[in-house]
């Protein structure tokens, strides 16, 4: 086994995250590039890219690997669960400070909102509405928590419910607060690469009295294909301390911003 802990689960996940970020940033990479990047053997790199390709994160080609379109790698539920975990946990802890017993809240199908869901049993009684199957499974047995499942067409890619039935379910209720995330933002606008996701998130924003945006530093400043909502449409933004201070200062001219320490 290599001394870089390539054989451990944590070491393998960290290395695969480095590979993924490298390839997404450059578009393509050769096996030799990735060997130099990680310091592990060609065989280990090949195993890593085989696994990343199997998970739908990257695409293999002869001699190298390329980034899949953002509609695939950024929306793949398994991929999202394993990236930027510490930042999402920090954002969730900050977001939990806004939750009070007796509230009704809505969570989207983001893994950042899922990190918040893990903390919600501390604040019961609560009413929680979500379309994320993993969130439903997490909260279904919590005492004094009323769980509203926002059903619809099940998406295996997102492990959530979408489509017209989900939109109608979201539009039928009003909650005190919604917590949601999305794939990209800049100082003016939030974005997502998939139109059906945009529709559900917009409906969630319209159904909440207070709208809280949860964004880790990897998502900004970036853009994606579809505009979701202007920054001004949200009531509060929570980010992690990895965000550039100049960007935070500029954002604070438009919206209250909480910076969660890592």
Coordinates of C-alpha atoms in Angstrom, one line a residue:
X1 CA 0.0 0.0 0.0
X2 CA 1.2 3.5 -0.8
X3 CA 2.2 5.7 2.1
X4 CA -0.3 8.3 1.0
X5 CA -3.1 6.2 2.5
X6 CA -4.3 5.4 -1.0
X7 CA -5.8 2.2 0.3
X8 CA -7.9 3.8 3.0
X9 CA -11.4 4.9 2.3
X10 CA -10.7 8.5 3.4
X11 CA -7.5 8.6 1.4
X12 CA -9.2 7.2 -1.7
X13 CA -12.1 9.6 -1.4
X14 CA -9.9 12.6 -0.9
X15 CA -7.7 11.6 -3.9
X16 CA -10.8 11.1 -6.1
X17 CA -12.1 14.5 -5.1
X18 CA -8.7 16.0 -6.2
X19 CA -8.9 14.2 -9.5
X20 CA -12.5 15.3 -10.1
X21 CA -11.8 19.0 -9.3
X22 CA -8.7 18.9 -11.5
X23 CA -10.5 17.4 -14.5
X24 CA -13.5 19.7 -14.1
X25 CA -11.3 22.7 -13.9
X26 CA -9.3 21.7 -17.0
X27 CA -11.9 19.8 -19.0
X28 CA -9.6 16.8 -19.7
X29 CA -6.6 15.2 -18.2
X30 CA -4.2 12.3 -19.1
X31 CA -3.4 9.5 -16.8
X32 CA 0.1 10.9 -16.6
X33 CA -1.3 14.2 -15.4
X34 CA -3.2 12.5 -12.7
X35 CA -0.3 10.3 -11.6
X36 CA 1.7 13.6 -11.2
X37 CA -1.1 15.2 -9.4
X38 CA -1.8 12.5 -6.8
X39 CA 1.7 10.8 -6.5
X40 CA 0.2 7.3 -6.7
X41 CA 0.8 4.6 -9.3
X42 CA -0.7 4.3 -12.8
X43 CA -2.7 1.3 -11.6
X44 CA -4.2 3.3 -8.7
X45 CA -5.2 6.2 -10.9
X46 CA -6.8 3.8 -13.4
X47 CA -8.8 2.3 -10.5
X48 CA -9.9 5.8 -9.4
X49 CA -11.0 6.9 -12.8
X50 CA -12.8 3.6 -13.4
X51 CA -14.8 4.2 -10.2
X52 CA -15.5 7.9 -11.1
X53 CA -16.7 6.8 -14.5
X54 CA -18.9 4.2 -13.0
X55 CA -20.5 6.7 -10.7
X56 CA -21.2 9.1 -13.6
X57 CA -18.8 11.7 -12.5
X58 CA -16.2 11.6 -15.3
X59 CA -15.9 10.1 -18.7
X60 CA -13.0 7.9 -19.8
X61 CA -11.3 8.0 -23.1
X62 CA -8.2 6.4 -24.5
X63 CA -5.3 7.6 -22.4
X64 CA -7.2 10.0 -20.2
X65 CA -10.5 11.3 -18.7
X66 CA -12.8 14.2 -19.3
X67 CA -15.5 16.0 -17.4
X68 CA -19.0 15.0 -18.1
X69 CA -21.5 17.8 -18.8
X70 CA -22.6 19.6 -15.7
X71 CA -26.1 18.2 -16.0
X72 CA -24.6 14.8 -15.0
X73 CA -21.7 15.3 -12.6
X74 CA -23.2 18.1 -10.6
X75 CA -26.6 16.4 -10.2
X76 CA -25.4 12.9 -9.5
X77 CA -26.7 12.3 -6.0
X78 CA -23.9 9.9 -5.0
X79 CA -21.3 12.4 -6.2
X80 CA -22.8 15.3 -4.3
X81 CA -23.0 13.4 -1.1
X82 CA -19.2 13.0 -1.0
X83 CA -17.9 16.4 -1.9
X84 CA -17.3 19.5 0.3
X85 CA -18.7 17.7 3.3
X86 CA -17.0 19.8 6.0
X87 CA -18.2 23.1 4.3
X88 CA -21.8 21.8 4.1
X89 CA -21.7 20.7 7.7
X90 CA -20.5 24.2 8.8
X91 CA -23.2 25.9 6.8
X92 CA -25.8 23.6 8.3
X93 CA -24.7 24.4 11.8
X94 CA -25.0 28.1 11.0
X95 CA -28.4 27.6 9.4
X96 CA -29.7 25.7 12.4
X97 CA -29.4 28.9 14.4
X98 CA -32.4 30.2 12.5
X99 CA -34.6 27.2 13.4
X100 CA -37.0 27.4 16.4
X101 CA -39.4 24.8 17.8
X102 CA -42.8 25.1 16.3
X103 CA -41.7 26.3 12.9
X104 CA -42.7 24.9 9.5
X105 CA -39.7 24.6 7.2
X106 CA -39.0 23.3 3.7
X107 CA -35.8 21.6 2.5
X108 CA -34.9 21.1 -1.1
X109 CA -33.0 18.0 -2.5
X110 CA -29.6 19.5 -1.9
X111 CA -27.0 17.7 0.2
X112 CA -26.4 21.0 2.0
X113 CA -30.0 21.0 3.2
X114 CA -29.6 17.3 4.1
X115 CA -26.8 18.3 6.4
X116 CA -29.3 20.7 8.1
X117 CA -31.9 17.9 8.3
X118 CA -29.5 15.9 10.4
X119 CA -29.7 18.6 13.1
X120 CA -33.4 19.2 13.1
X121 CA -34.3 16.6 15.8
X122 CA -32.8 19.0 18.3
X123 CA -35.6 21.5 17.5
X124 CA -38.8 19.5 17.7
X125 CA -41.7 20.1 17.5
X126 CA -41.3 21.0 13.9
X127 CA -43.1 20.5 10.6
X128 CA -40.7 19.7 7.7
X129 CA -41.5 19.4 4.0
X130 CA -39.0 17.9 1.5
X131 CA -38.8 16.2 -1.8
X132 CA -35.5 14.5 -1.0
X133 CA -35.8 10.8 -0.4
X134 CA -32.7 10.6 1.7
X135 CA -34.1 13.5 3.9
X136 CA -37.4 11.7 4.2
X137 CA -35.7 8.5 5.3
X138 CA -33.6 10.5 7.8
X139 CA -36.6 12.3 9.4
X140 CA -39.4 9.7 9.2
X141 CA -39.0 8.3 12.7
X142 CA -38.3 11.5 14.6
X143 CA -40.7 12.0 17.5
X144 CA -42.7 15.3 17.4
X145 CA -41.7 16.0 13.8
X146 CA -44.5 16.2 11.3
X147 CA -43.0 15.2 8.0
X148 CA -44.6 16.3 4.7
X149 CA -43.3 14.3 1.7
X150 CA -43.4 16.3 -1.5
X151 CA -43.9 13.5 -3.9
X152 CA -43.8 13.4 -7.7
X153 CA -41.8 11.7 -10.4
X154 CA -38.9 9.9 -8.8
X155 CA -35.5 10.8 -10.2
X156 CA -32.8 8.2 -9.6
X157 CA -30.1 10.7 -10.5
X158 CA -31.2 13.2 -7.8
X159 CA -32.8 10.6 -5.4
X160 CA -35.7 13.0 -5.2
X161 CA -39.2 13.7 -6.5
X162 CA -39.7 16.2 -9.3
X163 CA -42.2 17.0 -12.0
X164 CA -45.7 18.4 -12.0
X165 CA -47.0 16.4 -9.0
X166 CA -44.1 17.8 -6.9
X167 CA -44.7 21.3 -8.1
X168 CA -48.4 21.0 -7.1
X169 CA -47.5 19.6 -3.7
X170 CA -45.1 22.5 -3.1
X171 CA -47.6 25.1 -4.3
X172 CA -50.3 23.7 -2.0
X173 CA -48.5 24.7 1.3
X174 CA -46.9 27.7 2.9
X175 CA -44.0 27.4 5.3
X176 CA -42.2 29.8 7.6
X177 CA -38.8 29.2 6.1
X178 CA -37.2 27.4 3.2
X179 CA -33.6 26.3 3.1
X180 CA -32.2 25.5 -0.4
X181 CA -29.0 25.4 -2.4
X182 CA -28.2 25.4 -6.0
X183 CA -25.3 24.6 -8.3
X184 CA -23.9 28.1 -9.0
X185 CA -24.2 31.8 -8.1
X186 CA -22.5 35.1 -8.6
X187 CA -23.2 38.5 -6.9
X188 CA -26.4 39.0 -8.9
X189 CA -28.0 35.7 -9.7
X190 CA -28.4 32.0 -8.7
X191 CA -28.3 29.3 -11.4
X192 CA -29.0 25.6 -12.0
X193 CA -28.2 23.5 -15.1
X194 CA -31.5 21.6 -15.2
X195 CA -34.9 23.3 -16.0
X196 CA -37.0 20.8 -14.0
X197 CA -34.9 21.5 -10.9
X198 CA -35.2 25.3 -11.4
X199 CA -39.0 25.0 -11.5
X200 CA -39.2 23.1 -8.2
X201 CA -36.8 25.5 -6.4
X202 CA -38.7 28.5 -7.7
X203 CA -41.9 27.0 -6.4
X204 CA -40.2 26.4 -3.0
X205 CA -39.1 30.0 -2.8
X206 CA -42.6 31.2 -3.6
X207 CA -44.1 29.0 -0.8
X208 CA -41.9 30.3 2.0
X209 CA -42.1 33.5 4.1
X210 CA -38.4 33.5 4.6
X211 CA -35.9 32.3 2.0
X212 CA -32.5 31.1 3.1
X213 CA -29.8 30.2 0.5
X214 CA -27.1 27.8 1.5
X215 CA -24.0 27.9 -0.7
X216 CA -20.5 26.4 -0.2
X217 CA -17.5 28.2 -1.6
X218 CA -17.0 25.7 -4.5
X219 CA -20.2 27.2 -6.1
X220 CA -19.1 30.8 -6.4
X221 CA -18.6 32.9 -8.4
X222 CA -19.9 30.6 -11.1
X223 CA -22.8 30.4 -13.6
X224 CA -24.9 27.6 -15.0
X225 CA -27.3 27.3 -18.0
X226 CA -30.6 28.4 -16.4
X227 CA -31.2 31.4 -14.2
X228 CA -33.0 30.4 -11.0
X229 CA -33.6 33.6 -9.0
X230 CA -31.8 36.9 -8.4
X231 CA -29.8 37.2 -5.2
X232 CA -32.2 39.9 -4.1
X233 CA -35.1 37.3 -4.0
X234 CA -33.5 35.6 -1.0
X235 CA -33.7 36.9 2.6
X236 CA -30.4 35.5 3.8
X237 CA -27.3 33.8 2.4
X238 CA -25.1 31.4 4.4
X239 CA -21.6 30.5 3.1
X240 CA -18.5 28.9 4.5
X241 CA -15.3 30.7 5.3
X242 CA -13.6 29.5 2.1
X243 CA -15.4 32.3 0.1
X244 CA -13.2 35.1 -0.9
X245 CA -13.6 38.1 1.4
X246 CA -14.0 40.6 -1.4
X247 CA -16.9 38.5 -2.8
X248 CA -18.6 38.4 0.6
X249 CA -18.3 42.1 1.0
X250 CA -19.9 42.6 -2.5
X251 CA -22.7 40.2 -1.6
X252 CA -23.4 42.0 1.6
X253 CA -24.3 45.0 -0.4
X254 CA -27.3 43.0 -1.7
X255 CA -28.2 40.5 1.0
X256 CA -27.5 39.7 4.7
X257 CA -24.6 37.1 4.6
X258 CA -23.5 34.7 7.4
X259 CA -20.1 33.2 7.1
X260 CA -19.8 29.8 8.8
X261 CA -16.4 29.0 10.1
X262 CA -14.8 25.8 8.9

